[in-house]
Amino acid sequence: MNEVEKAKQLWHLMYLMSKLKMDRHAQDEVRMRDVMTLGRIAAAMQESEMGLVKMCDVSAYFQISPAAVSQFVREYERKGWLKRVVLDSDRRSVYLRVSESGLCMLKEHEEKAMKHIVDFLHYLGEEDSAALLRILDKAKDFEPMRTV
């Protein structure tokens, strides 16, 4: 398999992994990435003095564009998991707060998420799990060469 074929296969596998649902039969279609994303925002809220998280901080943490943050924030607002907050003292910044409904969803699904991950690691086996973790840890630091 040449490098382009490997890249296409990796791209397809990454796409399939991003679509994993917590429960394939669930009506609410909570995805693993929903739990991970909302969980990180909830953790950042707890770390914050105000109990709020700036949208730009979410963008920086996940290394995604502000437009991408707005897109999932809209979806999470529609589902009742997240609320946007604009402070009178800082009208230019938009803050986020995980709603009670979002916290309930997290509580319900975080344990399932950890079980899925543990089951996945067991499925891979000790050697492949260690290799995957090593590779992902290395991959997080990859910066593609920029062409002019």
mmCIF file with all atom_site columns, C-alpha atoms in Angstrom:
data_model
loop_
_atom_site.group_PDB
_atom_site.id
_atom_site.type_symbol
_atom_site.label_atom_id
_atom_site.label_alt_id
_atom_site.label_comp_id
_atom_site.label_asym_id
_atom_site.label_entity_id
_atom_site.label_seq_id
_atom_site.pdbx_PDB_ins_code
_atom_site.Cartn_x
_atom_site.Cartn_y
_atom_site.Cartn_z
_atom_site.occupancy
_atom_site.B_iso_or_equiv
_atom_site.pdbx_formal_charge
_atom_site.auth_seq_id
_atom_site.auth_comp_id
_atom_site.auth_asym_id
_atom_site.auth_atom_id
_atom_site.pdbx_PDB_model_num
ATOM 1   C CA . MET A 1 1   ? 0.000   0.000  0.000  1.00 0.00 ? 1   MET A CA 1
ATOM 2   C CA . ASN A 1 2   ? 1.521   3.349  -1.025 1.00 0.00 ? 2   ASN A CA 1
ATOM 3   C CA . GLU A 1 3   ? 1.511   6.510  1.139  1.00 0.00 ? 3   GLU A CA 1
ATOM 4   C CA . VAL A 1 4   ? -1.551  8.043  -0.560 1.00 0.00 ? 4   VAL A CA 1
ATOM 5   C CA . GLU A 1 5   ? -3.573  4.844  -0.066 1.00 0.00 ? 5   GLU A CA 1
ATOM 6   C CA . LYS A 1 6   ? -2.492  4.733  3.603  1.00 0.00 ? 6   LYS A CA 1
ATOM 7   C CA . ALA A 1 7   ? -3.472  8.385  4.041  1.00 0.00 ? 7   ALA A CA 1
ATOM 8   C CA . LYS A 1 8   ? -6.909  7.717  2.523  1.00 0.00 ? 8   LYS A CA 1
ATOM 9   C CA . GLN A 1 9   ? -7.410  4.706  4.781  1.00 0.00 ? 9   GLN A CA 1
ATOM 10  C CA . LEU A 1 10  ? -6.377  6.713  7.869  1.00 0.00 ? 10  LEU A CA 1
ATOM 11  C CA . TRP A 1 11  ? -8.678  9.579  6.872  1.00 0.00 ? 11  TRP A CA 1
ATOM 12  C CA . HIS A 1 12  ? -11.603 7.177  6.458  1.00 0.00 ? 12  HIS A CA 1
ATOM 13  C CA . LEU A 1 13  ? -10.901 5.447  9.783  1.00 0.00 ? 13  LEU A CA 1
ATOM 14  C CA . MET A 1 14  ? -10.665 8.803  11.588 1.00 0.00 ? 14  MET A CA 1
ATOM 15  C CA . TYR A 1 15  ? -13.998 9.801  10.063 1.00 0.00 ? 15  TYR A CA 1
ATOM 16  C CA . LEU A 1 16  ? -15.617 6.543  11.202 1.00 0.00 ? 16  LEU A CA 1
ATOM 17  C CA . MET A 1 17  ? -14.215 6.967  14.728 1.00 0.00 ? 17  MET A CA 1
ATOM 18  C CA . SER A 1 18  ? -15.611 10.515 14.910 1.00 0.00 ? 18  SER A CA 1
ATOM 19  C CA . LYS A 1 19  ? -19.081 9.157  14.176 1.00 0.00 ? 19  LYS A CA 1
ATOM 20  C CA . LEU A 1 20  ? -19.127 6.639  17.027 1.00 0.00 ? 20  LEU A CA 1
ATOM 21  C CA . LYS A 1 21  ? -22.242 6.930  19.133 1.00 0.00 ? 21  LYS A CA 1
ATOM 22  C CA . MET A 1 22  ? -22.332 6.144  22.828 1.00 0.00 ? 22  MET A CA 1
ATOM 23  C CA . ASP A 1 23  ? -25.242 3.782  22.289 1.00 0.00 ? 23  ASP A CA 1
ATOM 24  C CA . ARG A 1 24  ? -25.972 2.721  18.740 1.00 0.00 ? 24  ARG A CA 1
ATOM 25  C CA . HIS A 1 25  ? -29.661 2.306  19.628 1.00 0.00 ? 25  HIS A CA 1
ATOM 26  C CA . ALA A 1 26  ? -30.120 5.564  21.548 1.00 0.00 ? 26  ALA A CA 1
ATOM 27  C CA . GLN A 1 27  ? -32.696 7.999  20.243 1.00 0.00 ? 27  GLN A CA 1
ATOM 28  C CA . ASP A 1 28  ? -30.738 11.030 21.438 1.00 0.00 ? 28  ASP A CA 1
ATOM 29  C CA . GLU A 1 29  ? -27.645 10.025 19.447 1.00 0.00 ? 29  GLU A CA 1
ATOM 30  C CA . VAL A 1 30  ? -25.102 11.206 21.972 1.00 0.00 ? 30  VAL A CA 1
ATOM 31  C CA . ARG A 1 31  ? -21.691 10.844 20.381 1.00 0.00 ? 31  ARG A CA 1
ATOM 32  C CA . MET A 1 32  ? -18.456 10.154 22.207 1.00 0.00 ? 32  MET A CA 1
ATOM 33  C CA . ARG A 1 33  ? -17.154 13.534 21.001 1.00 0.00 ? 33  ARG A CA 1
ATOM 34  C CA . ASP A 1 34  ? -20.220 15.259 22.521 1.00 0.00 ? 34  ASP A CA 1
ATOM 35  C CA . VAL A 1 35  ? -19.396 13.790 25.913 1.00 0.00 ? 35  VAL A CA 1
ATOM 36  C CA . MET A 1 36  ? -15.700 14.638 25.581 1.00 0.00 ? 36  MET A CA 1
ATOM 37  C CA . THR A 1 37  ? -16.365 18.190 24.363 1.00 0.00 ? 37  THR A CA 1
ATOM 38  C CA . LEU A 1 38  ? -19.024 19.019 26.929 1.00 0.00 ? 38  LEU A CA 1
ATOM 39  C CA . GLY A 1 39  ? -16.967 17.345 29.653 1.00 0.00 ? 39  GLY A CA 1
ATOM 40  C CA . ARG A 1 40  ? -13.972 19.556 28.881 1.00 0.00 ? 40  ARG A CA 1
ATOM 41  C CA . ILE A 1 41  ? -16.145 22.686 28.900 1.00 0.00 ? 41  ILE A CA 1
ATOM 42  C CA . ALA A 1 42  ? -17.673 21.639 32.242 1.00 0.00 ? 42  ALA A CA 1
ATOM 43  C CA . ALA A 1 43  ? -14.173 21.048 33.674 1.00 0.00 ? 43  ALA A CA 1
ATOM 44  C CA . ALA A 1 44  ? -13.028 24.478 32.445 1.00 0.00 ? 44  ALA A CA 1
ATOM 45  C CA . MET A 1 45  ? -16.117 26.028 34.086 1.00 0.00 ? 45  MET A CA 1
ATOM 46  C CA . GLN A 1 46  ? -15.095 24.507 37.412 1.00 0.00 ? 46  GLN A CA 1
ATOM 47  C CA . GLU A 1 47  ? -11.545 25.847 36.983 1.00 0.00 ? 47  GLU A CA 1
ATOM 48  C CA . SER A 1 48  ? -12.838 29.345 36.200 1.00 0.00 ? 48  SER A CA 1
ATOM 49  C CA . GLU A 1 49  ? -13.447 31.908 38.934 1.00 0.00 ? 49  GLU A CA 1
ATOM 50  C CA . MET A 1 50  ? -16.697 33.006 37.224 1.00 0.00 ? 50  MET A CA 1
ATOM 51  C CA . GLY A 1 51  ? -17.919 29.487 36.431 1.00 0.00 ? 51  GLY A CA 1
ATOM 52  C CA . LEU A 1 52  ? -17.992 30.450 32.746 1.00 0.00 ? 52  LEU A CA 1
ATOM 53  C CA . VAL A 1 53  ? -15.771 29.653 29.765 1.00 0.00 ? 53  VAL A CA 1
ATOM 54  C CA . LYS A 1 54  ? -14.972 32.032 26.908 1.00 0.00 ? 54  LYS A CA 1
ATOM 55  C CA . MET A 1 55  ? -15.765 30.686 23.456 1.00 0.00 ? 55  MET A CA 1
ATOM 56  C CA . CYS A 1 56  ? -12.307 31.803 22.269 1.00 0.00 ? 56  CYS A CA 1
ATOM 57  C CA . ASP A 1 57  ? -10.731 29.665 25.026 1.00 0.00 ? 57  ASP A CA 1
ATOM 58  C CA . VAL A 1 58  ? -12.707 26.649 23.801 1.00 0.00 ? 58  VAL A CA 1
ATOM 59  C CA . SER A 1 59  ? -11.473 27.373 20.280 1.00 0.00 ? 59  SER A CA 1
ATOM 60  C CA . ALA A 1 60  ? -7.867  27.530 21.495 1.00 0.00 ? 60  ALA A CA 1
ATOM 61  C CA . TYR A 1 61  ? -8.155  24.398 23.646 1.00 0.00 ? 61  TYR A CA 1
ATOM 62  C CA . PHE A 1 62  ? -9.584  22.249 20.848 1.00 0.00 ? 62  PHE A CA 1
ATOM 63  C CA . GLN A 1 63  ? -7.463  23.996 18.219 1.00 0.00 ? 63  GLN A CA 1
ATOM 64  C CA . ILE A 1 64  ? -10.481 24.654 16.016 1.00 0.00 ? 64  ILE A CA 1
ATOM 65  C CA . SER A 1 65  ? -11.830 27.802 14.418 1.00 0.00 ? 65  SER A CA 1
ATOM 66  C CA . PRO A 1 66  ? -14.301 30.076 16.201 1.00 0.00 ? 66  PRO A CA 1
ATOM 67  C CA . ALA A 1 67  ? -16.793 29.160 13.455 1.00 0.00 ? 67  ALA A CA 1
ATOM 68  C CA . ALA A 1 68  ? -16.461 25.468 14.330 1.00 0.00 ? 68  ALA A CA 1
ATOM 69  C CA . VAL A 1 69  ? -17.043 26.281 18.012 1.00 0.00 ? 69  VAL A CA 1
ATOM 70  C CA . SER A 1 70  ? -20.142 28.287 17.071 1.00 0.00 ? 70  SER A CA 1
ATOM 71  C CA . GLN A 1 71  ? -21.447 25.342 15.081 1.00 0.00 ? 71  GLN A CA 1
ATOM 72  C CA . PHE A 1 72  ? -21.308 22.825 17.914 1.00 0.00 ? 72  PHE A CA 1
ATOM 73  C CA . VAL A 1 73  ? -22.449 25.443 20.435 1.00 0.00 ? 73  VAL A CA 1
ATOM 74  C CA . ARG A 1 74  ? -25.583 25.992 18.324 1.00 0.00 ? 74  ARG A CA 1
ATOM 75  C CA . GLU A 1 75  ? -26.204 22.244 18.265 1.00 0.00 ? 75  GLU A CA 1
ATOM 76  C CA . TYR A 1 76  ? -25.646 21.905 22.015 1.00 0.00 ? 76  TYR A CA 1
ATOM 77  C CA . GLU A 1 77  ? -27.903 24.900 22.712 1.00 0.00 ? 77  GLU A CA 1
ATOM 78  C CA . ARG A 1 78  ? -30.634 23.305 20.610 1.00 0.00 ? 78  ARG A CA 1
ATOM 79  C CA . LYS A 1 79  ? -30.273 20.118 22.665 1.00 0.00 ? 79  LYS A CA 1
ATOM 80  C CA . GLY A 1 80  ? -30.388 22.174 25.873 1.00 0.00 ? 80  GLY A CA 1
ATOM 81  C CA . TRP A 1 81  ? -26.882 21.171 26.999 1.00 0.00 ? 81  TRP A CA 1
ATOM 82  C CA . LEU A 1 82  ? -25.179 24.562 26.789 1.00 0.00 ? 82  LEU A CA 1
ATOM 83  C CA . LYS A 1 83  ? -26.032 28.248 27.224 1.00 0.00 ? 83  LYS A CA 1
ATOM 84  C CA . ARG A 1 84  ? -24.306 31.313 25.817 1.00 0.00 ? 84  ARG A CA 1
ATOM 85  C CA . VAL A 1 85  ? -23.762 34.153 28.250 1.00 0.00 ? 85  VAL A CA 1
ATOM 86  C CA . VAL A 1 86  ? -22.877 37.771 27.452 1.00 0.00 ? 86  VAL A CA 1
ATOM 87  C CA . LEU A 1 87  ? -21.805 39.801 30.475 1.00 0.00 ? 87  LEU A CA 1
ATOM 88  C CA . ASP A 1 88  ? -22.742 43.457 30.871 1.00 0.00 ? 88  ASP A CA 1
ATOM 89  C CA . SER A 1 89  ? -19.149 44.092 31.944 1.00 0.00 ? 89  SER A CA 1
ATOM 90  C CA . ASP A 1 90  ? -17.701 42.439 28.798 1.00 0.00 ? 90  ASP A CA 1
ATOM 91  C CA . ARG A 1 91  ? -20.119 42.745 25.871 1.00 0.00 ? 91  ARG A CA 1
ATOM 92  C CA . ARG A 1 92  ? -17.488 41.730 23.291 1.00 0.00 ? 92  ARG A CA 1
ATOM 93  C CA . SER A 1 93  ? -16.852 38.239 24.658 1.00 0.00 ? 93  SER A CA 1
ATOM 94  C CA . VAL A 1 94  ? -19.242 35.320 24.569 1.00 0.00 ? 94  VAL A CA 1
ATOM 95  C CA . TYR A 1 95  ? -19.086 32.896 27.467 1.00 0.00 ? 95  TYR A CA 1
ATOM 96  C CA . LEU A 1 96  ? -20.455 29.391 27.805 1.00 0.00 ? 96  LEU A CA 1
ATOM 97  C CA . ARG A 1 97  ? -22.100 27.582 30.683 1.00 0.00 ? 97  ARG A CA 1
ATOM 98  C CA . VAL A 1 98  ? -23.065 23.903 30.677 1.00 0.00 ? 98  VAL A CA 1
ATOM 99  C CA . SER A 1 99  ? -26.757 23.707 31.600 1.00 0.00 ? 99  SER A CA 1
ATOM 100 C CA . GLU A 1 100 ? -28.273 21.394 34.198 1.00 0.00 ? 100 GLU A CA 1
ATOM 101 C CA . SER A 1 101 ? -29.521 19.250 31.311 1.00 0.00 ? 101 SER A CA 1
ATOM 102 C CA . GLY A 1 102 ? -25.972 19.097 29.923 1.00 0.00 ? 102 GLY A CA 1
ATOM 103 C CA . LEU A 1 103 ? -24.546 18.132 33.305 1.00 0.00 ? 103 LEU A CA 1
ATOM 104 C CA . CYS A 1 104 ? -27.172 15.368 33.592 1.00 0.00 ? 104 CYS A CA 1
ATOM 105 C CA . MET A 1 105 ? -26.253 14.087 30.123 1.00 0.00 ? 105 MET A CA 1
ATOM 106 C CA . LEU A 1 106 ? -22.580 14.112 31.105 1.00 0.00 ? 106 LEU A CA 1
ATOM 107 C CA . LYS A 1 107 ? -23.213 12.228 34.314 1.00 0.00 ? 107 LYS A CA 1
ATOM 108 C CA . GLU A 1 108 ? -25.243 9.649  32.418 1.00 0.00 ? 108 GLU A CA 1
ATOM 109 C CA . HIS A 1 109 ? -22.758 9.155  29.586 1.00 0.00 ? 109 HIS A CA 1
ATOM 110 C CA . GLU A 1 110 ? -19.250 9.712  31.015 1.00 0.00 ? 110 GLU A CA 1
ATOM 111 C CA . GLU A 1 111 ? -19.215 6.344  32.743 1.00 0.00 ? 111 GLU A CA 1
ATOM 112 C CA . LYS A 1 112 ? -20.383 4.684  29.513 1.00 0.00 ? 112 LYS A CA 1
ATOM 113 C CA . ALA A 1 113 ? -17.660 6.531  27.595 1.00 0.00 ? 113 ALA A CA 1
ATOM 114 C CA . MET A 1 114 ? -14.942 5.284  29.945 1.00 0.00 ? 114 MET A CA 1
ATOM 115 C CA . LYS A 1 115 ? -16.324 1.743  29.699 1.00 0.00 ? 115 LYS A CA 1
ATOM 116 C CA . HIS A 1 116 ? -16.262 1.961  25.883 1.00 0.00 ? 116 HIS A CA 1
ATOM 117 C CA . ILE A 1 117 ? -12.653 3.143  25.959 1.00 0.00 ? 117 ILE A CA 1
ATOM 118 C CA . VAL A 1 118 ? -11.585 0.460  28.427 1.00 0.00 ? 118 VAL A CA 1
ATOM 119 C CA . ASP A 1 119 ? -13.387 -2.187 26.337 1.00 0.00 ? 119 ASP A CA 1
ATOM 120 C CA . PHE A 1 120 ? -11.668 -0.837 23.210 1.00 0.00 ? 120 PHE A CA 1
ATOM 121 C CA . LEU A 1 121 ? -8.245  -0.993 24.878 1.00 0.00 ? 121 LEU A CA 1
ATOM 122 C CA . HIS A 1 122 ? -8.938  -4.565 26.023 1.00 0.00 ? 122 HIS A CA 1
ATOM 123 C CA . TYR A 1 123 ? -10.038 -5.424 22.473 1.00 0.00 ? 123 TYR A CA 1
ATOM 124 C CA . LEU A 1 124 ? -6.731  -4.101 21.136 1.00 0.00 ? 124 LEU A CA 1
ATOM 125 C CA . GLY A 1 125 ? -4.711  -5.949 23.742 1.00 0.00 ? 125 GLY A CA 1
ATOM 126 C CA . GLU A 1 126 ? -1.927  -4.646 25.932 1.00 0.00 ? 126 GLU A CA 1
ATOM 127 C CA . GLU A 1 127 ? 0.738   -4.382 23.224 1.00 0.00 ? 127 GLU A CA 1
ATOM 128 C CA . ASP A 1 128 ? -1.467  -2.663 20.628 1.00 0.00 ? 128 ASP A CA 1
ATOM 129 C CA . SER A 1 129 ? -3.021  -0.377 23.270 1.00 0.00 ? 129 SER A CA 1
ATOM 130 C CA . ALA A 1 130 ? 0.427   0.768  24.370 1.00 0.00 ? 130 ALA A CA 1
ATOM 131 C CA . ALA A 1 131 ? 1.431   1.294  20.730 1.00 0.00 ? 131 ALA A CA 1
ATOM 132 C CA . LEU A 1 132 ? -1.740  3.286  20.006 1.00 0.00 ? 132 LEU A CA 1
ATOM 133 C CA . LEU A 1 133 ? -1.223  5.531  23.031 1.00 0.00 ? 133 LEU A CA 1
ATOM 134 C CA . ARG A 1 134 ? 2.423   6.062  22.125 1.00 0.00 ? 134 ARG A CA 1
ATOM 135 C CA . ILE A 1 135 ? 1.532   6.937  18.522 1.00 0.00 ? 135 ILE A CA 1
ATOM 136 C CA . LEU A 1 136 ? -1.328  9.276  19.484 1.00 0.00 ? 136 LEU A CA 1
ATOM 137 C CA . ASP A 1 137 ? 0.897   11.011 22.034 1.00 0.00 ? 137 ASP A CA 1
ATOM 138 C CA . LYS A 1 138 ? 3.496   11.546 19.319 1.00 0.00 ? 138 LYS A CA 1
ATOM 139 C CA . ALA A 1 139 ? 0.861   12.573 16.744 1.00 0.00 ? 139 ALA A CA 1
ATOM 140 C CA . LYS A 1 140 ? -0.534  15.364 18.930 1.00 0.00 ? 140 LYS A CA 1
ATOM 141 C CA . ASP A 1 141 ? 2.708   17.298 18.431 1.00 0.00 ? 141 ASP A CA 1
ATOM 142 C CA . PHE A 1 142 ? 2.718   16.966 14.631 1.00 0.00 ? 142 PHE A CA 1
ATOM 143 C CA . GLU A 1 143 ? 2.645   20.225 12.727 1.00 0.00 ? 143 GLU A CA 1
ATOM 144 C CA . PRO A 1 144 ? 2.298   19.907 8.972  1.00 0.00 ? 144 PRO A CA 1
ATOM 145 C CA . MET A 1 145 ? 4.791   21.767 6.833  1.00 0.00 ? 145 MET A CA 1
ATOM 146 C CA . ARG A 1 146 ? 3.237   24.909 5.427  1.00 0.00 ? 146 ARG A CA 1
ATOM 147 C CA . THR A 1 147 ? 3.578   25.424 1.703  1.00 0.00 ? 147 THR A CA 1
ATOM 148 C CA . VAL A 1 148 ? 3.597   28.869 0.183  1.00 0.00 ? 148 VAL A CA 1
#
